[in-house]
Tab-separated table of C-alpha atoms in Angstrom:
chain	number	residue	atom	x	y	z
S	8	MET	CA	75.455	204.472	-26.634
S	9	HIS	CA	73.903	202.171	-24.073
S	10	ALA	CA	72.116	203.474	-20.980
S	11	GLU	CA	74.137	203.213	-17.813
S	12	GLN	CA	73.369	200.006	-15.948
S	13	PRO	CA	73.436	199.479	-12.160
S	14	VAL	CA	76.685	198.106	-10.843
S	15	ARG	CA	76.291	194.409	-10.066
S	16	THR	CA	78.361	192.367	-7.676
S	17	GLY	CA	80.529	189.811	-9.392
S	18	ARG	CA	79.754	186.143	-8.795
S	19	ALA	CA	82.248	184.972	-6.196
S	20	LYS	CA	83.032	181.266	-6.154
S	21	ARG	CA	83.364	180.502	-2.450
S	22	LEU	CA	82.776	182.617	0.638
S	23	PRO	CA	82.164	181.766	4.304
S	24	ARG	CA	78.475	181.232	4.972
S	25	GLU	CA	78.099	184.265	7.271
S	26	VAL	CA	79.715	186.506	4.654
S	27	ARG	CA	77.480	185.119	1.911
S	28	GLU	CA	74.342	185.568	4.023
S	29	ARG	CA	75.304	189.145	4.829
S	30	GLN	CA	75.858	189.773	1.140
S	31	ILE	CA	72.432	188.352	0.310
S	32	MET	CA	70.647	190.375	2.989
S	33	ASP	CA	72.421	193.588	1.951
S	34	ALA	CA	71.179	193.008	-1.586
S	35	ALA	CA	67.689	192.099	-0.381
S	36	VAL	CA	67.364	195.233	1.774
S	37	ASP	CA	68.404	197.328	-1.231
S	38	VAL	CA	65.895	195.668	-3.576
S	39	PHE	CA	63.007	195.560	-1.075
S	40	SER	CA	63.500	199.229	-0.182
S	41	ARG	CA	63.452	200.312	-3.835
S	42	LEU	CA	60.758	198.047	-5.255
S	43	GLY	CA	58.643	196.967	-2.295
S	44	PHE	CA	57.986	193.412	-1.184
S	45	HIS	CA	55.579	192.374	-3.944
S	46	ALA	CA	57.480	193.928	-6.862
S	47	ALA	CA	60.856	192.653	-5.674
S	48	SER	CA	61.886	189.398	-7.303
S	49	MET	CA	64.324	186.739	-6.244
S	50	ASP	CA	65.908	187.088	-9.697
S	51	GLU	CA	66.712	190.748	-8.979
S	52	ILE	CA	68.022	189.969	-5.492
S	53	SER	CA	70.212	187.131	-6.751
S	54	GLU	CA	71.595	189.381	-9.493
S	55	VAL	CA	72.423	192.232	-7.093
S	56	ALA	CA	73.940	189.761	-4.598
S	57	GLY	CA	75.966	188.043	-7.288
S	58	ILE	CA	74.629	184.610	-6.434
S	59	SER	CA	72.520	182.089	-8.336
S	60	LYS	CA	68.825	181.913	-7.502
S	61	PRO	CA	68.987	178.239	-6.421
S	62	MET	CA	71.798	179.127	-4.017
S	63	LEU	CA	69.767	182.102	-2.774
S	64	TYR	CA	66.889	179.781	-1.859
S	65	ALA	CA	69.315	177.324	-0.272
S	66	TYR	CA	70.802	179.977	1.990
S	67	LEU	CA	67.771	181.953	3.174
S	68	GLY	CA	64.659	180.218	1.849
S	69	SER	CA	61.654	181.818	0.172
S	70	LYS	CA	61.115	185.508	-0.481
S	71	GLU	CA	58.849	185.692	2.582
S	72	GLU	CA	61.520	184.095	4.782
S	73	LEU	CA	64.176	186.397	3.350
S	74	PHE	CA	62.056	189.486	3.983
S	75	ALA	CA	61.383	188.445	7.598
S	76	THR	CA	65.106	187.810	8.114
S	77	CYS	CA	65.887	191.279	6.755
S	78	ILE	CA	63.394	192.852	9.174
S	79	ARG	CA	64.971	191.047	12.134
S	80	ARG	CA	68.506	191.963	11.126
S	81	GLU	CA	67.798	195.632	10.469
S	82	ALA	CA	65.773	195.940	13.691
S	83	THR	CA	68.671	194.446	15.649
S	84	ARG	CA	71.150	196.809	14.005
S	85	MET	CA	68.961	199.795	14.821
S	86	MET	CA	68.420	198.780	18.456
S	87	GLU	CA	72.145	198.198	18.938
S	88	ALA	CA	72.902	201.639	17.486
S	89	ILE	CA	70.449	203.292	19.885
S	90	ALA	CA	71.622	201.330	22.939
S	91	ASN	CA	75.264	202.088	22.155
S	92	GLY	CA	74.457	205.756	21.564
S	93	VAL	CA	72.768	206.400	24.919
S	94	GLU	CA	75.165	208.187	27.277
S	95	ALA	CA	74.128	206.289	30.395
S	96	GLU	CA	76.244	208.292	32.850
S	97	GLU	CA	74.773	211.644	31.818
S	98	PRO	CA	71.691	213.428	33.253
S	99	PRO	CA	68.266	212.164	32.075
S	100	ASP	CA	67.798	214.814	29.395
S	101	VAL	CA	71.209	214.080	27.874
S	102	GLN	CA	70.484	210.348	27.940
S	103	LEU	CA	67.261	210.862	26.028
S	104	TRP	CA	68.892	213.307	23.628
S	105	SER	CA	71.769	210.929	22.889
S	106	GLY	CA	69.303	208.094	22.254
S	107	LEU	CA	67.232	210.200	19.848
S	108	ARG	CA	70.380	211.388	18.101
S	109	ALA	CA	71.537	207.786	17.690
S	110	PHE	CA	68.133	206.753	16.308
S	111	PHE	CA	67.958	209.504	13.706
S	112	GLY	CA	71.631	209.011	12.941
S	113	PHE	CA	70.922	205.373	12.124
S	114	VAL	CA	67.914	206.240	9.966
S	115	GLY	CA	69.908	208.891	8.114
S	116	GLU	CA	72.771	206.527	7.378
S	117	ASN	CA	70.550	203.526	6.629
S	118	ARG	CA	67.518	204.879	4.798
S	119	ALA	CA	67.001	201.592	2.965
S	120	SER	CA	66.802	199.841	6.343
S	121	TRP	CA	64.114	202.216	7.569
S	122	GLN	CA	62.191	201.837	4.326
S	123	VAL	CA	62.086	198.080	4.899
S	124	LEU	CA	61.440	198.290	8.654
S	125	HIS	CA	58.707	200.880	8.652
S	126	ARG	CA	57.145	201.462	5.254
S	127	GLN	CA	57.475	198.039	3.661
S	128	ALA	CA	56.930	195.858	6.727
S	129	SER	CA	54.020	197.926	8.065
S	130	SER	CA	52.264	197.954	4.691
S	131	GLN	CA	52.478	194.170	4.316
S	132	GLY	CA	51.028	193.173	7.686
S	133	GLY	CA	50.146	189.498	7.872
S	134	PRO	CA	53.108	187.293	8.756
S	135	PHE	CA	55.407	190.315	9.042
S	136	ALA	CA	53.276	192.085	11.651
S	137	ARG	CA	54.877	189.989	14.409
S	138	GLU	CA	58.366	191.053	13.352
S	139	LEU	CA	57.320	194.706	13.340
S	140	ALA	CA	55.564	194.388	16.706
S	141	ASP	CA	58.664	192.747	18.185
S	142	MET	CA	60.859	195.624	16.977
S	143	ARG	CA	58.467	198.215	18.421
S	144	GLY	CA	58.255	196.308	21.706
S	145	ARG	CA	62.033	196.262	22.029
S	146	ALA	CA	62.195	199.998	21.360
S	147	ILE	CA	59.480	200.715	23.934
S	148	SER	CA	61.256	198.554	26.535
S	149	LEU	CA	64.517	200.413	25.935
S	150	VAL	CA	62.920	203.842	26.317
S	151	ALA	CA	60.847	202.736	29.326
S	152	ALA	CA	63.988	201.467	31.055
S	153	LEU	CA	65.620	204.835	30.409
S	154	LEU	CA	62.640	206.647	31.955
S	155	VAL	CA	62.643	204.379	35.007
S	156	HIS	CA	66.377	204.918	35.403
S	157	SER	CA	65.761	208.662	35.217
S	158	ALA	CA	63.170	208.333	37.966
S	159	ASP	CA	65.687	206.442	40.108
S	160	SER	CA	68.093	209.332	39.719
S	161	GLY	CA	65.662	211.608	41.557
S	162	ASP	CA	65.622	214.192	38.769
S	163	VAL	CA	62.114	213.275	37.601
S	164	PRO	CA	59.096	211.996	39.527
S	165	ARG	CA	59.080	208.248	40.061
S	166	ALA	CA	56.594	206.569	37.747
S	167	GLY	CA	55.124	203.081	37.817
S	168	ASP	CA	56.128	200.630	35.116
S	169	LYS	CA	52.858	201.161	33.255
S	170	GLU	CA	53.294	204.925	33.261
S	171	ALA	CA	56.855	204.618	31.970
S	172	GLU	CA	55.736	202.100	29.350
S	173	SER	CA	52.893	204.305	28.119
S	174	LEU	CA	55.162	207.355	27.859
S	175	ALA	CA	57.767	205.253	26.045
S	176	ALA	CA	55.133	204.012	23.576
S	177	ALA	CA	54.113	207.596	22.839
S	178	LEU	CA	57.732	208.613	22.269
S	179	VAL	CA	58.473	205.626	20.017
S	180	GLY	CA	55.364	206.354	17.946
S	181	ALA	CA	56.358	210.001	17.558
S	182	GLY	CA	59.882	208.980	16.577
S	183	GLU	CA	58.606	206.562	13.926
S	184	SER	CA	56.281	209.169	12.440
S	185	LEU	CA	58.992	211.826	12.355
S	186	ALA	CA	61.507	209.416	10.784
S	187	ASP	CA	58.921	208.512	8.139
S	188	TRP	CA	58.389	212.219	7.412
S	189	TRP	CA	62.153	212.650	7.202
S	190	LEU	CA	62.371	210.096	4.377
S	191	ASP	CA	60.412	212.555	2.251
S	192	ASN	CA	62.427	215.547	3.492
S	193	PRO	CA	66.031	214.261	3.432
S	194	ALA	CA	67.611	217.725	3.281
S	195	GLU	CA	66.929	218.216	6.992
S	196	PRO	CA	70.057	217.349	9.079
S	197	ALA	CA	69.687	214.433	11.508
S	198	GLY	CA	70.594	216.609	14.492
S	199	VAL	CA	67.913	219.160	13.643
S	200	VAL	CA	65.223	216.482	13.344
S	201	ALA	CA	66.320	214.867	16.622
S	202	ALA	CA	66.313	218.253	18.379
S	203	ARG	CA	62.744	218.927	17.268
S	204	LEU	CA	61.501	215.727	18.837
S	205	MET	CA	63.637	216.329	21.919
S	206	ASN	CA	62.055	219.742	22.399
S	207	LEU	CA	58.579	218.312	21.913
S	208	VAL	CA	58.966	215.564	24.521
S	209	TRP	CA	61.461	216.926	27.033
S	210	MET	CA	59.777	220.287	27.533
S	211	GLY	CA	56.765	218.264	28.646
S	212	PHE	CA	58.931	216.146	30.921
S	213	GLY	CA	60.430	219.352	32.263
S	214	ASP	CA	56.982	220.517	33.341
S	215	LEU	CA	56.491	217.221	35.150
S	216	VAL	CA	59.788	217.705	36.948
S	217	ALA	CA	58.566	221.108	38.124
S	218	GLY	CA	55.300	219.562	39.312
S	219	ASP	CA	53.224	221.360	36.669
S	220	VAL	CA	50.759	218.676	35.586
S	221	TRP	CA	47.960	219.409	33.113
S	222	HIS	CA	44.405	218.589	34.218
S	223	PRO	CA	41.206	218.262	32.143
S	224	PRO	CA	38.749	221.204	32.474
S	225	SER	CA	36.499	219.311	34.925
S	226	ARG	CA	39.415	218.617	37.264
S	227	ARG	CA	40.537	222.230	37.064
S	228	ALA	CA	37.041	223.398	37.991
S	229	GLU	CA	37.011	221.037	40.973
S	230	ARG	CA	40.383	222.319	42.143
S	231	LYS	CA	39.253	225.923	41.773
S	232	VAL	CA	36.126	225.298	43.848
S	233	GLY	CA	38.173	223.528	46.491
S	234	THR	CA	40.631	226.404	46.639
S	235	GLU	CA	37.863	228.977	46.964
S	236	GLN	CA	36.124	227.008	49.733
S	237	GLY	CA	39.389	226.584	51.552
S	238	GLY	CA	39.896	230.347	51.509
S	239	HIS	CA	36.742	231.091	53.531
């Protein structure tokens, strides 16, 4: 009895170019996520896609070009999912929550995409670093715009663009790290993981709303002295 073999896509004769390219990239994301960039071969990708290797090169170029194209496509899909998931008419906390829920929902439903976007692309560096930096920049811009919009609503203190950008970068980094952890702990529901990050970041934002800002020990000492002097 032969060992069970992976199901392969049959070799279709003619398909529209956009359909064929989507088919190739779907296969490439699958292979890259399982094997990694270096171990993945164009032979394997062509077999999974059901297309000859010469045609694979003709459509999307070398393995490096194909990998970069996969990064761009999956990053675009993820950003669209987050943008569409944000409930823009809701209060700031609900907007942030809906965005986080959309992000983790995407990762949960597209684990191969996240493997390629975060683990594979970040480990390769080099020519793929620009693609990864572009994805992270788009995510930071989206979150920063949400924070600025929240400030405009009057529910949170108004922050300068740099302050919003720095807070957004911190949130994006935390989200990436938590999503990476989640790949190794897939039994956790997406909503639970999103709620953990929401509690971590929004409770801090809630303190800012209430005017409770943390100060380093030296600043606290200065404030204490000033208060005591003012009491005499």
